[in-house]
């Protein structure tokens, strides 16, 4: 089964894959490359924390939530624009922290919107 990775029309290309899947930046299991790079693997695993935030078992302040998201962007930006090359372990850890921070941020925004709706209807 072939998947659609990009669409080109009139000189404009839309990419539908959010992960580069470079072998040197990916984990391997039993000799096979995982479908996501190490950073995206961490980010997606961090998304599993959503129920913990949504159900109120854990709350992180907005300040710390943003601090959690920043390292993955700093690491990625440094790699993109300098000669710095991080390793897969660091990519995974910063991705995981960023994924958890993103779920915290989504919960904070959701709770805020929910409260605003309640204020409007009451």
Backbone as XML, in Angstrom:
<?xml version="1.0"?>
<chain id="A" units="angstrom">
  <residue number="1" name="UNK">
    <atom name="N" x="0.846" y="-1.183" z="0.000"/>
    <atom name="CA" x="0.000" y="0.000" z="0.000"/>
    <atom name="C" x="0.889" y="1.244" z="0.000"/>
  </residue>
  <residue number="2" name="UNK">
    <atom name="N" x="0.699" y="2.103" z="-0.964"/>
    <atom name="CA" x="1.495" y="3.317" z="-1.085"/>
    <atom name="C" x="0.764" y="4.463" z="-0.379"/>
  </residue>
  <residue number="3" name="UNK">
    <atom name="N" x="1.526" y="5.227" z="0.396"/>
    <atom name="CA" x="0.915" y="6.345" z="1.110"/>
    <atom name="C" x="1.265" y="7.660" z="0.427"/>
  </residue>
  <residue number="4" name="UNK">
    <atom name="N" x="0.396" y="8.623" z="0.547"/>
    <atom name="CA" x="0.605" y="9.948" z="-0.028"/>
    <atom name="C" x="1.519" y="10.744" z="0.886"/>
  </residue>
  <residue number="5" name="UNK">
    <atom name="N" x="2.721" y="11.087" z="0.398"/>
    <atom name="CA" x="3.679" y="11.832" z="1.212"/>
    <atom name="C" x="3.730" y="13.301" z="0.824"/>
  </residue>
  <residue number="6" name="UNK">
    <atom name="N" x="3.447" y="13.624" z="-0.442"/>
    <atom name="CA" x="3.450" y="15.024" z="-0.857"/>
    <atom name="C" x="2.533" y="15.197" z="-2.057"/>
  </residue>
  <residue number="7" name="UNK">
    <atom name="N" x="2.108" y="16.414" z="-2.254"/>
    <atom name="CA" x="1.227" y="16.767" z="-3.356"/>
    <atom name="C" x="1.776" y="18.018" z="-4.004"/>
  </residue>
  <residue number="8" name="UNK">
    <atom name="N" x="2.060" y="17.956" z="-5.289"/>
    <atom name="CA" x="2.595" y="19.116" z="-6.007"/>
    <atom name="C" x="1.589" y="19.592" z="-7.028"/>
  </residue>
  <residue number="9" name="UNK">
    <atom name="N" x="1.365" y="20.892" z="-7.030"/>
    <atom name="CA" x="0.454" y="21.482" z="-8.001"/>
    <atom name="C" x="0.859" y="22.932" z="-8.202"/>
  </residue>
  <residue number="10" name="UNK">
    <atom name="N" x="1.048" y="23.315" z="-9.452"/>
    <atom name="CA" x="1.399" y="24.681" z="-9.816"/>
    <atom name="C" x="2.627" y="25.197" z="-9.062"/>
  </residue>
  <residue number="11" name="UNK">
    <atom name="N" x="3.642" y="24.344" z="-8.916"/>
    <atom name="CA" x="4.887" y="24.766" z="-8.283"/>
    <atom name="C" x="4.868" y="24.799" z="-6.774"/>
  </residue>
  <residue number="12" name="UNK">
    <atom name="N" x="3.746" y="24.417" z="-6.157"/>
    <atom name="CA" x="3.647" y="24.409" z="-4.696"/>
    <atom name="C" x="3.576" y="22.957" z="-4.238"/>
  </residue>
  <residue number="13" name="UNK">
    <atom name="N" x="4.405" y="22.608" z="-3.265"/>
    <atom name="CA" x="4.424" y="21.246" z="-2.744"/>
    <atom name="C" x="3.949" y="21.246" z="-1.300"/>
  </residue>
  <residue number="14" name="UNK">
    <atom name="N" x="2.981" y="20.389" z="-1.038"/>
    <atom name="CA" x="2.494" y="20.183" z="0.330"/>
    <atom name="C" x="3.013" y="18.841" z="0.810"/>
  </residue>
  <residue number="15" name="UNK">
    <atom name="N" x="3.674" y="18.827" z="1.951"/>
    <atom name="CA" x="4.171" y="17.586" z="2.518"/>
    <atom name="C" x="3.227" y="17.115" z="3.607"/>
  </residue>
  <residue number="16" name="UNK">
    <atom name="N" x="2.874" y="15.845" z="3.558"/>
    <atom name="CA" x="1.937" y="15.287" z="4.521"/>
    <atom name="C" x="2.618" y="14.454" z="5.596"/>
  </residue>
  <residue number="17" name="UNK">
    <atom name="N" x="3.913" y="14.350" z="5.542"/>
    <atom name="CA" x="4.660" y="13.613" z="6.539"/>
    <atom name="C" x="5.342" y="14.611" z="7.461"/>
  </residue>
  <residue number="18" name="UNK">
    <atom name="N" x="5.124" y="14.480" z="8.749"/>
    <atom name="CA" x="5.727" y="15.432" z="9.680"/>
    <atom name="C" x="7.071" y="14.952" z="10.206"/>
  </residue>
  <residue number="19" name="UNK">
    <atom name="N" x="7.487" y="13.766" z="9.824"/>
    <atom name="CA" x="8.745" y="13.203" z="10.325"/>
    <atom name="C" x="9.650" y="12.855" z="9.151"/>
  </residue>
  <residue number="20" name="UNK">
    <atom name="N" x="10.914" y="13.227" z="9.255"/>
    <atom name="CA" x="11.856" y="12.973" z="8.167"/>
    <atom name="C" x="12.258" y="11.510" z="8.055"/>
  </residue>
  <residue number="21" name="UNK">
    <atom name="N" x="12.181" y="10.764" z="9.136"/>
    <atom name="CA" x="12.488" y="9.331" z="9.186"/>
    <atom name="C" x="13.897" y="8.988" z="8.711"/>
  </residue>
  <residue number="22" name="UNK">
    <atom name="N" x="14.856" y="9.852" z="8.981"/>
    <atom name="CA" x="16.235" y="9.564" z="8.595"/>
    <atom name="C" x="16.757" y="8.384" z="9.412"/>
  </residue>
  <residue number="23" name="UNK">
    <atom name="N" x="17.356" y="7.409" z="8.770"/>
    <atom name="CA" x="17.830" y="6.225" z="9.498"/>
    <atom name="C" x="18.822" y="6.555" z="10.619"/>
  </residue>
  <residue number="24" name="UNK">
    <atom name="N" x="19.719" y="7.512" z="10.390"/>
    <atom name="CA" x="20.711" y="7.837" z="11.416"/>
    <atom name="C" x="20.107" y="8.564" z="12.612"/>
  </residue>
  <residue number="25" name="UNK">
    <atom name="N" x="18.875" y="9.012" z="12.482"/>
    <atom name="CA" x="18.189" y="9.692" z="13.588"/>
    <atom name="C" x="16.989" y="8.895" z="14.087"/>
  </residue>
  <residue number="26" name="UNK">
    <atom name="N" x="16.972" y="7.617" z="13.792"/>
    <atom name="CA" x="15.851" y="6.754" z="14.168"/>
    <atom name="C" x="16.340" y="5.586" z="15.010"/>
  </residue>
  <residue number="27" name="UNK">
    <atom name="N" x="15.420" y="5.013" z="15.754"/>
    <atom name="CA" x="15.710" y="3.805" z="16.508"/>
    <atom name="C" x="15.432" y="2.587" z="15.626"/>
  </residue>
  <residue number="28" name="UNK">
    <atom name="N" x="16.116" y="1.507" z="15.936"/>
    <atom name="CA" x="15.911" y="0.244" z="15.232"/>
    <atom name="C" x="15.545" y="-0.823" z="16.247"/>
  </residue>
  <residue number="29" name="UNK">
    <atom name="N" x="14.647" y="-1.707" z="15.855"/>
    <atom name="CA" x="14.249" y="-2.825" z="16.702"/>
    <atom name="C" x="14.335" y="-4.093" z="15.865"/>
  </residue>
  <residue number="30" name="UNK">
    <atom name="N" x="15.155" y="-5.033" z="16.314"/>
    <atom name="CA" x="15.386" y="-6.294" z="15.596"/>
    <atom name="C" x="15.779" y="-6.040" z="14.137"/>
  </residue>
  <residue number="31" name="UNK">
    <atom name="N" x="16.643" y="-5.036" z="13.946"/>
    <atom name="CA" x="17.162" y="-4.748" z="12.613"/>
    <atom name="C" x="16.250" y="-3.931" z="11.715"/>
  </residue>
  <residue number="32" name="UNK">
    <atom name="N" x="15.073" y="-3.562" z="12.216"/>
    <atom name="CA" x="14.134" y="-2.784" z="11.405"/>
    <atom name="C" x="13.975" y="-1.387" z="11.983"/>
  </residue>
  <residue number="33" name="UNK">
    <atom name="N" x="13.966" y="-0.405" z="11.096"/>
    <atom name="CA" x="13.824" y="0.988" z="11.513"/>
    <atom name="C" x="12.396" y="1.251" z="11.971"/>
  </residue>
  <residue number="34" name="UNK">
    <atom name="N" x="12.265" y="1.922" z="13.117"/>
    <atom name="CA" x="10.937" y="2.313" z="13.585"/>
    <atom name="C" x="10.371" y="3.374" z="12.639"/>
  </residue>
  <residue number="35" name="UNK">
    <atom name="N" x="9.054" y="3.512" z="12.561"/>
    <atom name="CA" x="8.448" y="4.408" z="11.566"/>
    <atom name="C" x="8.646" y="5.899" z="11.827"/>
  </residue>
  <residue number="36" name="UNK">
    <atom name="N" x="9.145" y="6.263" z="12.998"/>
    <atom name="CA" x="9.378" y="7.671" z="13.314"/>
    <atom name="C" x="10.813" y="7.852" z="13.784"/>
  </residue>
  <residue number="37" name="UNK">
    <atom name="N" x="11.332" y="9.057" z="13.627"/>
    <atom name="CA" x="12.665" y="9.356" z="14.155"/>
    <atom name="C" x="12.595" y="9.348" z="15.682"/>
  </residue>
  <residue number="38" name="UNK">
    <atom name="N" x="13.754" y="9.411" z="16.326"/>
    <atom name="CA" x="13.787" y="9.319" z="17.786"/>
    <atom name="C" x="13.046" y="10.479" z="18.448"/>
  </residue>
  <residue number="39" name="UNK">
    <atom name="N" x="13.149" y="11.699" z="17.904"/>
    <atom name="CA" x="12.464" y="12.849" z="18.494"/>
    <atom name="C" x="10.941" y="12.686" z="18.374"/>
  </residue>
  <residue number="40" name="UNK">
    <atom name="N" x="10.463" y="12.318" z="17.194"/>
    <atom name="CA" x="9.018" y="12.144" z="17.001"/>
    <atom name="C" x="8.480" y="10.970" z="17.818"/>
  </residue>
  <residue number="41" name="UNK">
    <atom name="N" x="9.305" y="9.938" z="18.007"/>
    <atom name="CA" x="8.911" y="8.822" z="18.874"/>
    <atom name="C" x="8.681" y="9.330" z="20.296"/>
  </residue>
  <residue number="42" name="UNK">
    <atom name="N" x="9.603" y="10.148" z="20.804"/>
    <atom name="CA" x="9.447" y="10.723" z="22.139"/>
    <atom name="C" x="8.229" y="11.614" z="22.246"/>
  </residue>
  <residue number="43" name="UNK">
    <atom name="N" x="8.035" y="12.472" z="21.248"/>
    <atom name="CA" x="6.878" y="13.379" z="21.260"/>
    <atom name="C" x="5.585" y="12.579" z="21.296"/>
  </residue>
  <residue number="44" name="UNK">
    <atom name="N" x="5.472" y="11.573" z="20.434"/>
    <atom name="CA" x="4.237" y="10.788" z="20.383"/>
    <atom name="C" x="4.022" y="9.976" z="21.647"/>
  </residue>
  <residue number="45" name="UNK">
    <atom name="N" x="5.075" y="9.476" z="22.270"/>
    <atom name="CA" x="4.913" y="8.787" z="23.554"/>
    <atom name="C" x="4.463" y="9.762" z="24.645"/>
  </residue>
  <residue number="46" name="UNK">
    <atom name="N" x="4.937" y="11.002" z="24.566"/>
    <atom name="CA" x="4.505" y="12.028" z="25.517"/>
    <atom name="C" x="3.018" y="12.318" z="25.433"/>
  </residue>
  <residue number="47" name="UNK">
    <atom name="N" x="2.448" y="12.097" z="24.258"/>
    <atom name="CA" x="1.013" y="12.343" z="24.071"/>
    <atom name="C" x="0.153" y="11.400" z="24.921"/>
  </residue>
  <residue number="48" name="UNK">
    <atom name="N" x="0.714" y="10.265" z="25.324"/>
    <atom name="CA" x="-0.036" y="9.336" z="26.163"/>
    <atom name="C" x="-0.306" y="9.896" z="27.562"/>
  </residue>
  <residue number="49" name="UNK">
    <atom name="N" x="0.299" y="11.022" z="27.908"/>
    <atom name="CA" x="0.063" y="11.655" z="29.197"/>
    <atom name="C" x="-1.219" y="12.491" z="29.213"/>
  </residue>
  <residue number="50" name="UNK">
    <atom name="N" x="-1.864" y="12.643" z="28.068"/>
    <atom name="CA" x="-3.061" y="13.471" z="27.980"/>
    <atom name="C" x="-4.123" y="13.098" z="29.020"/>
  </residue>
  <residue number="51" name="UNK">
    <atom name="N" x="-4.474" y="11.820" z="29.198"/>
    <atom name="CA" x="-5.497" y="11.499" z="30.207"/>
    <atom name="C" x="-5.100" y="11.909" z="31.620"/>
  </residue>
  <residue number="52" name="UNK">
    <atom name="N" x="-3.817" y="11.857" z="31.939"/>
    <atom name="CA" x="-3.350" y="12.235" z="33.271"/>
    <atom name="C" x="-3.635" y="13.716" z="33.520"/>
  </residue>
  <residue number="53" name="UNK">
    <atom name="N" x="-3.435" y="14.545" z="32.498"/>
    <atom name="CA" x="-3.729" y="15.975" z="32.621"/>
    <atom name="C" x="-5.233" y="16.240" z="32.530"/>
  </residue>
  <residue number="54" name="UNK">
    <atom name="N" x="-5.887" y="15.601" z="31.579"/>
    <atom name="CA" x="-7.310" y="15.854" z="31.350"/>
    <atom name="C" x="-8.166" y="15.443" z="32.547"/>
  </residue>
  <residue number="55" name="UNK">
    <atom name="N" x="-7.772" y="14.390" z="33.227"/>
    <atom name="CA" x="-8.536" y="13.932" z="34.394"/>
    <atom name="C" x="-8.111" y="14.624" z="35.680"/>
  </residue>
  <residue number="56" name="UNK">
    <atom name="N" x="-7.124" y="15.499" z="35.600"/>
    <atom name="CA" x="-6.729" y="16.299" z="36.750"/>
    <atom name="C" x="-5.785" y="15.617" z="37.722"/>
  </residue>
  <residue number="57" name="UNK">
    <atom name="N" x="-5.186" y="14.499" z="37.341"/>
    <atom name="CA" x="-4.243" y="13.816" z="38.226"/>
    <atom name="C" x="-2.931" y="14.581" z="38.355"/>
  </residue>
  <residue number="58" name="UNK">
    <atom name="N" x="-2.597" y="15.355" z="37.341"/>
    <atom name="CA" x="-1.362" y="16.123" z="37.336"/>
    <atom name="C" x="-1.629" y="17.471" z="36.696"/>
  </residue>
  <residue number="59" name="UNK">
    <atom name="N" x="-1.134" y="18.513" z="37.340"/>
    <atom name="CA" x="-1.259" y="19.864" z="36.790"/>
    <atom name="C" x="0.109" y="20.520" z="36.827"/>
  </residue>
  <residue number="60" name="UNK">
    <atom name="N" x="0.481" y="21.114" z="35.713"/>
    <atom name="CA" x="1.745" y="21.830" z="35.599"/>
    <atom name="C" x="1.414" y="23.265" z="35.218"/>
  </residue>
  <residue number="61" name="UNK">
    <atom name="N" x="2.080" y="24.211" z="35.837"/>
    <atom name="CA" x="1.804" y="25.623" z="35.541"/>
    <atom name="C" x="2.158" y="25.931" z="34.083"/>
  </residue>
  <residue number="62" name="UNK">
    <atom name="N" x="1.571" y="27.000" z="33.579"/>
    <atom name="CA" x="1.827" y="27.417" z="32.199"/>
    <atom name="C" x="3.306" y="27.702" z="31.982"/>
  </residue>
  <residue number="63" name="UNK">
    <atom name="N" x="3.957" y="28.324" z="32.954"/>
    <atom name="CA" x="5.373" y="28.623" z="32.840"/>
    <atom name="C" x="6.190" y="27.353" z="32.618"/>
  </residue>
  <residue number="64" name="UNK">
    <atom name="N" x="5.997" y="26.333" z="33.468"/>
    <atom name="CA" x="6.760" y="25.098" z="33.351"/>
    <atom name="C" x="6.360" y="24.307" z="32.113"/>
  </residue>
  <residue number="65" name="UNK">
    <atom name="N" x="5.118" y="24.425" z="31.709"/>
    <atom name="CA" x="4.676" y="23.768" z="30.478"/>
    <atom name="C" x="5.456" y="24.299" z="29.280"/>
  </residue>
  <residue number="66" name="UNK">
    <atom name="N" x="5.602" y="25.602" z="29.202"/>
    <atom name="CA" x="6.358" y="26.208" z="28.093"/>
    <atom name="C" x="7.834" y="25.839" z="28.194"/>
  </residue>
  <residue number="67" name="UNK">
    <atom name="N" x="8.375" y="25.835" z="29.406"/>
    <atom name="CA" x="9.769" y="25.431" z="29.608"/>
    <atom name="C" x="9.979" y="23.995" z="29.130"/>
  </residue>
  <residue number="68" name="UNK">
    <atom name="N" x="9.006" y="23.121" z="29.324"/>
    <atom name="CA" x="9.116" y="21.731" z="28.888"/>
    <atom name="C" x="9.136" y="21.601" z="27.363"/>
  </residue>
  <residue number="69" name="UNK">
    <atom name="N" x="8.440" y="22.472" z="26.693"/>
    <atom name="CA" x="8.342" y="22.401" z="25.233"/>
    <atom name="C" x="9.593" y="22.962" z="24.548"/>
  </residue>
  <residue number="70" name="UNK">
    <atom name="N" x="10.236" y="23.927" z="25.155"/>
    <atom name="CA" x="11.360" y="24.622" z="24.517"/>
    <atom name="C" x="12.578" y="23.767" z="24.158"/>
  </residue>
  <residue number="71" name="UNK">
    <atom name="N" x="13.047" y="22.833" z="24.990"/>
    <atom name="CA" x="14.287" y="22.118" z="24.651"/>
    <atom name="C" x="14.277" y="21.407" z="23.300"/>
  </residue>
  <residue number="72" name="UNK">
    <atom name="N" x="13.162" y="20.824" z="22.924"/>
    <atom name="CA" x="13.128" y="20.123" z="21.636"/>
    <atom name="C" x="13.262" y="21.107" z="20.473"/>
  </residue>
  <residue number="73" name="UNK">
    <atom name="N" x="12.695" y="22.283" z="20.613"/>
    <atom name="CA" x="12.831" y="23.294" z="19.559"/>
    <atom name="C" x="14.243" y="23.873" z="19.536"/>
  </residue>
  <residue number="74" name="UNK">
    <atom name="N" x="14.828" y="24.050" z="20.698"/>
    <atom name="CA" x="16.206" y="24.544" z="20.752"/>
    <atom name="C" x="17.150" y="23.524" z="20.124"/>
  </residue>
  <residue number="75" name="UNK">
    <atom name="N" x="17.003" y="22.259" z="20.502"/>
    <atom name="CA" x="17.848" y="21.194" z="19.963"/>
    <atom name="C" x="17.684" y="21.081" z="18.442"/>
  </residue>
  <residue number="76" name="UNK">
    <atom name="N" x="16.465" y="21.083" z="17.978"/>
    <atom name="CA" x="16.203" y="20.981" z="16.537"/>
    <atom name="C" x="16.714" y="22.174" z="15.759"/>
  </residue>
  <residue number="77" name="UNK">
    <atom name="N" x="16.538" y="23.366" z="16.312"/>
    <atom name="CA" x="17.002" y="24.589" z="15.638"/>
    <atom name="C" x="18.523" y="24.627" z="15.585"/>
  </residue>
  <residue number="78" name="UNK">
    <atom name="N" x="19.180" y="24.247" z="16.671"/>
    <atom name="CA" x="20.645" y="24.202" z="16.670"/>
    <atom name="C" x="21.163" y="23.226" z="15.616"/>
  </residue>
  <residue number="79" name="UNK">
    <atom name="N" x="20.512" y="22.075" z="15.495"/>
    <atom name="CA" x="20.924" y="21.097" z="14.491"/>
    <atom name="C" x="20.687" y="21.613" z="13.076"/>
  </residue>
  <residue number="80" name="UNK">
    <atom name="N" x="19.616" y="22.329" z="12.887"/>
    <atom name="CA" x="19.270" y="22.807" z="11.546"/>
    <atom name="C" x="20.185" y="23.931" z="11.068"/>
  </residue>
  <residue number="81" name="UNK">
    <atom name="N" x="20.635" y="24.790" z="11.975"/>
    <atom name="CA" x="21.359" y="25.989" z="11.558"/>
    <atom name="C" x="22.823" y="26.051" z="11.983"/>
  </residue>
  <residue number="82" name="UNK">
    <atom name="N" x="23.307" y="25.014" z="12.664"/>
    <atom name="CA" x="24.720" y="24.994" z="13.067"/>
    <atom name="C" x="25.301" y="23.621" z="12.753"/>
  </residue>
  <residue number="83" name="UNK">
    <atom name="N" x="26.543" y="23.427" z="13.102"/>
    <atom name="CA" x="27.193" y="22.128" z="12.915"/>
    <atom name="C" x="26.933" y="21.173" z="14.084"/>
  </residue>
  <residue number="84" name="UNK">
    <atom name="N" x="26.177" y="21.628" z="15.070"/>
    <atom name="CA" x="25.856" y="20.803" z="16.239"/>
    <atom name="C" x="25.024" y="19.597" z="15.799"/>
  </residue>
  <residue number="85" name="UNK">
    <atom name="N" x="25.346" y="18.442" z="16.332"/>
    <atom name="CA" x="24.606" y="17.218" z="16.040"/>
    <atom name="C" x="24.313" y="16.510" z="17.354"/>
  </residue>
  <residue number="86" name="UNK">
    <atom name="N" x="23.050" y="16.464" z="17.759"/>
    <atom name="CA" x="22.719" y="15.771" z="19.005"/>
    <atom name="C" x="22.617" y="14.273" z="18.724"/>
  </residue>
  <residue number="87" name="UNK">
    <atom name="N" x="22.404" y="13.495" z="19.774"/>
    <atom name="CA" x="22.288" y="12.052" z="19.590"/>
    <atom name="C" x="20.839" y="11.610" z="19.768"/>
  </residue>
  <residue number="88" name="UNK">
    <atom name="N" x="20.553" y="10.366" z="19.422"/>
    <atom name="CA" x="19.177" y="9.879" z="19.476"/>
    <atom name="C" x="18.610" y="9.862" z="20.888"/>
  </residue>
  <residue number="89" name="UNK">
    <atom name="N" x="19.445" y="9.607" z="21.870"/>
    <atom name="CA" x="18.963" y="9.607" z="23.261"/>
    <atom name="C" x="18.487" y="11.002" z="23.654"/>
  </residue>
  <residue number="90" name="UNK">
    <atom name="N" x="19.267" y="12.030" z="23.331"/>
    <atom name="CA" x="18.870" y="13.407" z="23.645"/>
    <atom name="C" x="17.629" y="13.808" z="22.855"/>
  </residue>
  <residue number="91" name="UNK">
    <atom name="N" x="17.575" y="13.431" z="21.588"/>
    <atom name="CA" x="16.389" y="13.734" z="20.771"/>
    <atom name="C" x="15.139" y="13.099" z="21.368"/>
  </residue>
  <residue number="92" name="UNK">
    <atom name="N" x="15.266" y="11.841" z="21.796"/>
    <atom name="CA" x="14.125" y="11.147" z="22.386"/>
    <atom name="C" x="13.679" y="11.808" z="23.684"/>
  </residue>
  <residue number="93" name="UNK">
    <atom name="N" x="14.621" y="12.117" z="24.552"/>
    <atom name="CA" x="14.285" y="12.712" z="25.859"/>
    <atom name="C" x="13.648" y="14.091" z="25.684"/>
  </residue>
  <residue number="94" name="UNK">
    <atom name="N" x="14.254" y="14.940" z="24.836"/>
    <atom name="CA" x="13.654" y="16.267" z="24.628"/>
    <atom name="C" x="12.289" y="16.142" z="23.954"/>
  </residue>
  <residue number="95" name="UNK">
    <atom name="N" x="12.140" y="15.162" z="23.059"/>
    <atom name="CA" x="10.843" y="14.928" z="22.417"/>
    <atom name="C" x="9.795" y="14.480" z="23.414"/>
  </residue>
  <residue number="96" name="UNK">
    <atom name="N" x="10.166" y="13.558" z="24.297"/>
    <atom name="CA" x="9.229" y="13.067" z="25.309"/>
    <atom name="C" x="8.778" y="14.199" z="26.229"/>
  </residue>
  <residue number="97" name="UNK">
    <atom name="N" x="9.730" y="14.992" z="26.698"/>
    <atom name="CA" x="9.387" y="16.126" z="27.567"/>
    <atom name="C" x="8.492" y="17.118" z="26.825"/>
  </residue>
  <residue number="98" name="UNK">
    <atom name="N" x="8.792" y="17.346" z="25.553"/>
    <atom name="CA" x="7.975" y="18.260" z="24.752"/>
    <atom name="C" x="6.562" y="17.712" z="24.541"/>
  </residue>
  <residue number="99" name="UNK">
    <atom name="N" x="6.450" y="16.416" z="24.300"/>
    <atom name="CA" x="5.126" y="15.810" z="24.130"/>
    <atom name="C" x="4.286" y="15.925" z="25.386"/>
  </residue>
  <residue number="100" name="UNK">
    <atom name="N" x="4.907" y="15.694" z="26.543"/>
    <atom name="CA" x="4.201" y="15.839" z="27.819"/>
    <atom name="C" x="3.807" y="17.301" z="28.024"/>
  </residue>
  <residue number="101" name="UNK">
    <atom name="N" x="4.736" y="18.224" z="27.746"/>
    <atom name="CA" x="4.433" y="19.648" z="27.874"/>
    <atom name="C" x="3.315" y="20.086" z="26.945"/>
  </residue>
  <residue number="102" name="UNK">
    <atom name="N" x="3.302" y="19.541" z="25.739"/>
    <atom name="CA" x="2.241" y="19.887" z="24.780"/>
    <atom name="C" x="0.879" y="19.426" z="25.297"/>
  </residue>
  <residue number="103" name="UNK">
    <atom name="N" x="0.816" y="18.236" z="25.876"/>
    <atom name="CA" x="-0.454" y="17.750" z="26.426"/>
    <atom name="C" x="-0.896" y="18.597" z="27.613"/>
  </residue>
  <residue number="104" name="UNK">
    <atom name="N" x="0.067" y="19.045" z="28.412"/>
    <atom name="CA" x="-0.261" y="19.949" z="29.507"/>
    <atom name="C" x="-0.817" y="21.258" z="28.958"/>
  </residue>
  <residue number="105" name="UNK">
    <atom name="N" x="-0.176" y="21.787" z="27.917"/>
    <atom name="CA" x="-0.628" y="23.042" z="27.312"/>
    <atom name="C" x="-2.028" y="22.904" z="26.726"/>
  </residue>
  <residue number="106" name="UNK">
    <atom name="N" x="-2.291" y="21.816" z="26.040"/>
    <atom name="CA" x="-3.626" y="21.594" z="25.469"/>
    <atom name="C" x="-4.670" y="21.538" z="26.572"/>
  </residue>
  <residue number="107" name="UNK">
    <atom name="N" x="-4.328" y="20.892" z="27.686"/>
    <atom name="CA" x="-5.261" y="20.816" z="28.813"/>
    <atom name="C" x="-5.490" y="22.198" z="29.427"/>
  </residue>
  <residue number="108" name="UNK">
    <atom name="N" x="-4.430" y="22.960" z="29.605"/>
    <atom name="CA" x="-4.568" y="24.319" z="30.152"/>
    <atom name="C" x="-5.477" y="25.163" z="29.260"/>
  </residue>
  <residue number="109" name="UNK">
    <atom name="N" x="-5.245" y="25.104" z="27.955"/>
    <atom name="CA" x="-6.070" y="25.872" z="27.009"/>
    <atom name="C" x="-7.509" y="25.375" z="27.027"/>
  </residue>
  <residue number="110" name="UNK">
    <atom name="N" x="-7.688" y="24.043" z="27.068"/>
    <atom name="CA" x="-9.041" y="23.479" z="27.100"/>
    <atom name="C" x="-9.816" y="23.891" z="28.332"/>
  </residue>
  <residue number="111" name="UNK">
    <atom name="N" x="-9.166" y="23.849" z="29.482"/>
    <atom name="CA" x="-9.815" y="24.262" z="30.736"/>
    <atom name="C" x="-10.173" y="25.748" z="30.668"/>
  </residue>
  <residue number="112" name="UNK">
    <atom name="N" x="-9.273" y="26.562" z="30.146"/>
    <atom name="CA" x="-9.537" y="28.003" z="30.024"/>
    <atom name="C" x="-10.747" y="28.250" z="29.121"/>
  </residue>
  <residue number="113" name="UNK">
    <atom name="N" x="-10.779" y="27.603" z="27.966"/>
    <atom name="CA" x="-11.909" y="27.780" z="27.035"/>
    <atom name="C" x="-13.199" y="27.294" z="27.689"/>
  </residue>
  <residue number="114" name="UNK">
    <atom name="N" x="-13.121" y="26.155" z="28.385"/>
    <atom name="CA" x="-14.301" y="25.642" z="29.064"/>
    <atom name="C" x="-14.846" y="26.611" z="30.098"/>
  </residue>
  <residue number="115" name="UNK">
    <atom name="N" x="-13.967" y="27.214" z="30.857"/>
    <atom name="CA" x="-14.383" y="28.195" z="31.872"/>
    <atom name="C" x="-14.999" y="29.433" z="31.224"/>
  </residue>
  <residue number="116" name="UNK">
    <atom name="N" x="-14.415" y="29.864" z="30.107"/>
    <atom name="CA" x="-14.967" y="31.024" z="29.414"/>
    <atom name="C" x="-16.356" y="30.737" z="28.870"/>
  </residue>
  <residue number="117" name="UNK">
    <atom name="N" x="-16.561" y="29.545" z="28.375"/>
    <atom name="CA" x="-17.896" y="29.155" z="27.889"/>
    <atom name="C" x="-18.890" y="29.147" z="29.037"/>
  </residue>
  <residue number="118" name="UNK">
    <atom name="N" x="-18.486" y="28.592" z="30.195"/>
    <atom name="CA" x="-19.386" y="28.575" z="31.353"/>
    <atom name="C" x="-19.726" y="29.980" z="31.817"/>
  </residue>
  <residue number="119" name="UNK">
    <atom name="N" x="-18.756" y="30.870" z="31.769"/>
    <atom name="CA" x="-19.013" y="32.265" z="32.145"/>
    <atom name="C" x="-20.023" y="32.897" z="31.192"/>
  </residue>
  <residue number="120" name="UNK">
    <atom name="N" x="-19.884" y="32.594" z="29.907"/>
    <atom name="CA" x="-20.790" y="33.165" z="28.901"/>
    <atom name="C" x="-22.215" y="32.646" z="29.034"/>
  </residue>
  <residue number="121" name="UNK">
    <atom name="N" x="-22.379" y="31.363" z="29.355"/>
    <atom name="CA" x="-23.737" y="30.809" z="29.392"/>
    <atom name="C" x="-24.413" y="31.001" z="30.755"/>
  </residue>
  <residue number="122" name="UNK">
    <atom name="N" x="-23.670" y="31.378" z="31.773"/>
    <atom name="CA" x="-24.291" y="31.585" z="33.092"/>
    <atom name="C" x="-24.606" y="33.017" z="33.346"/>
  </residue>
</chain>
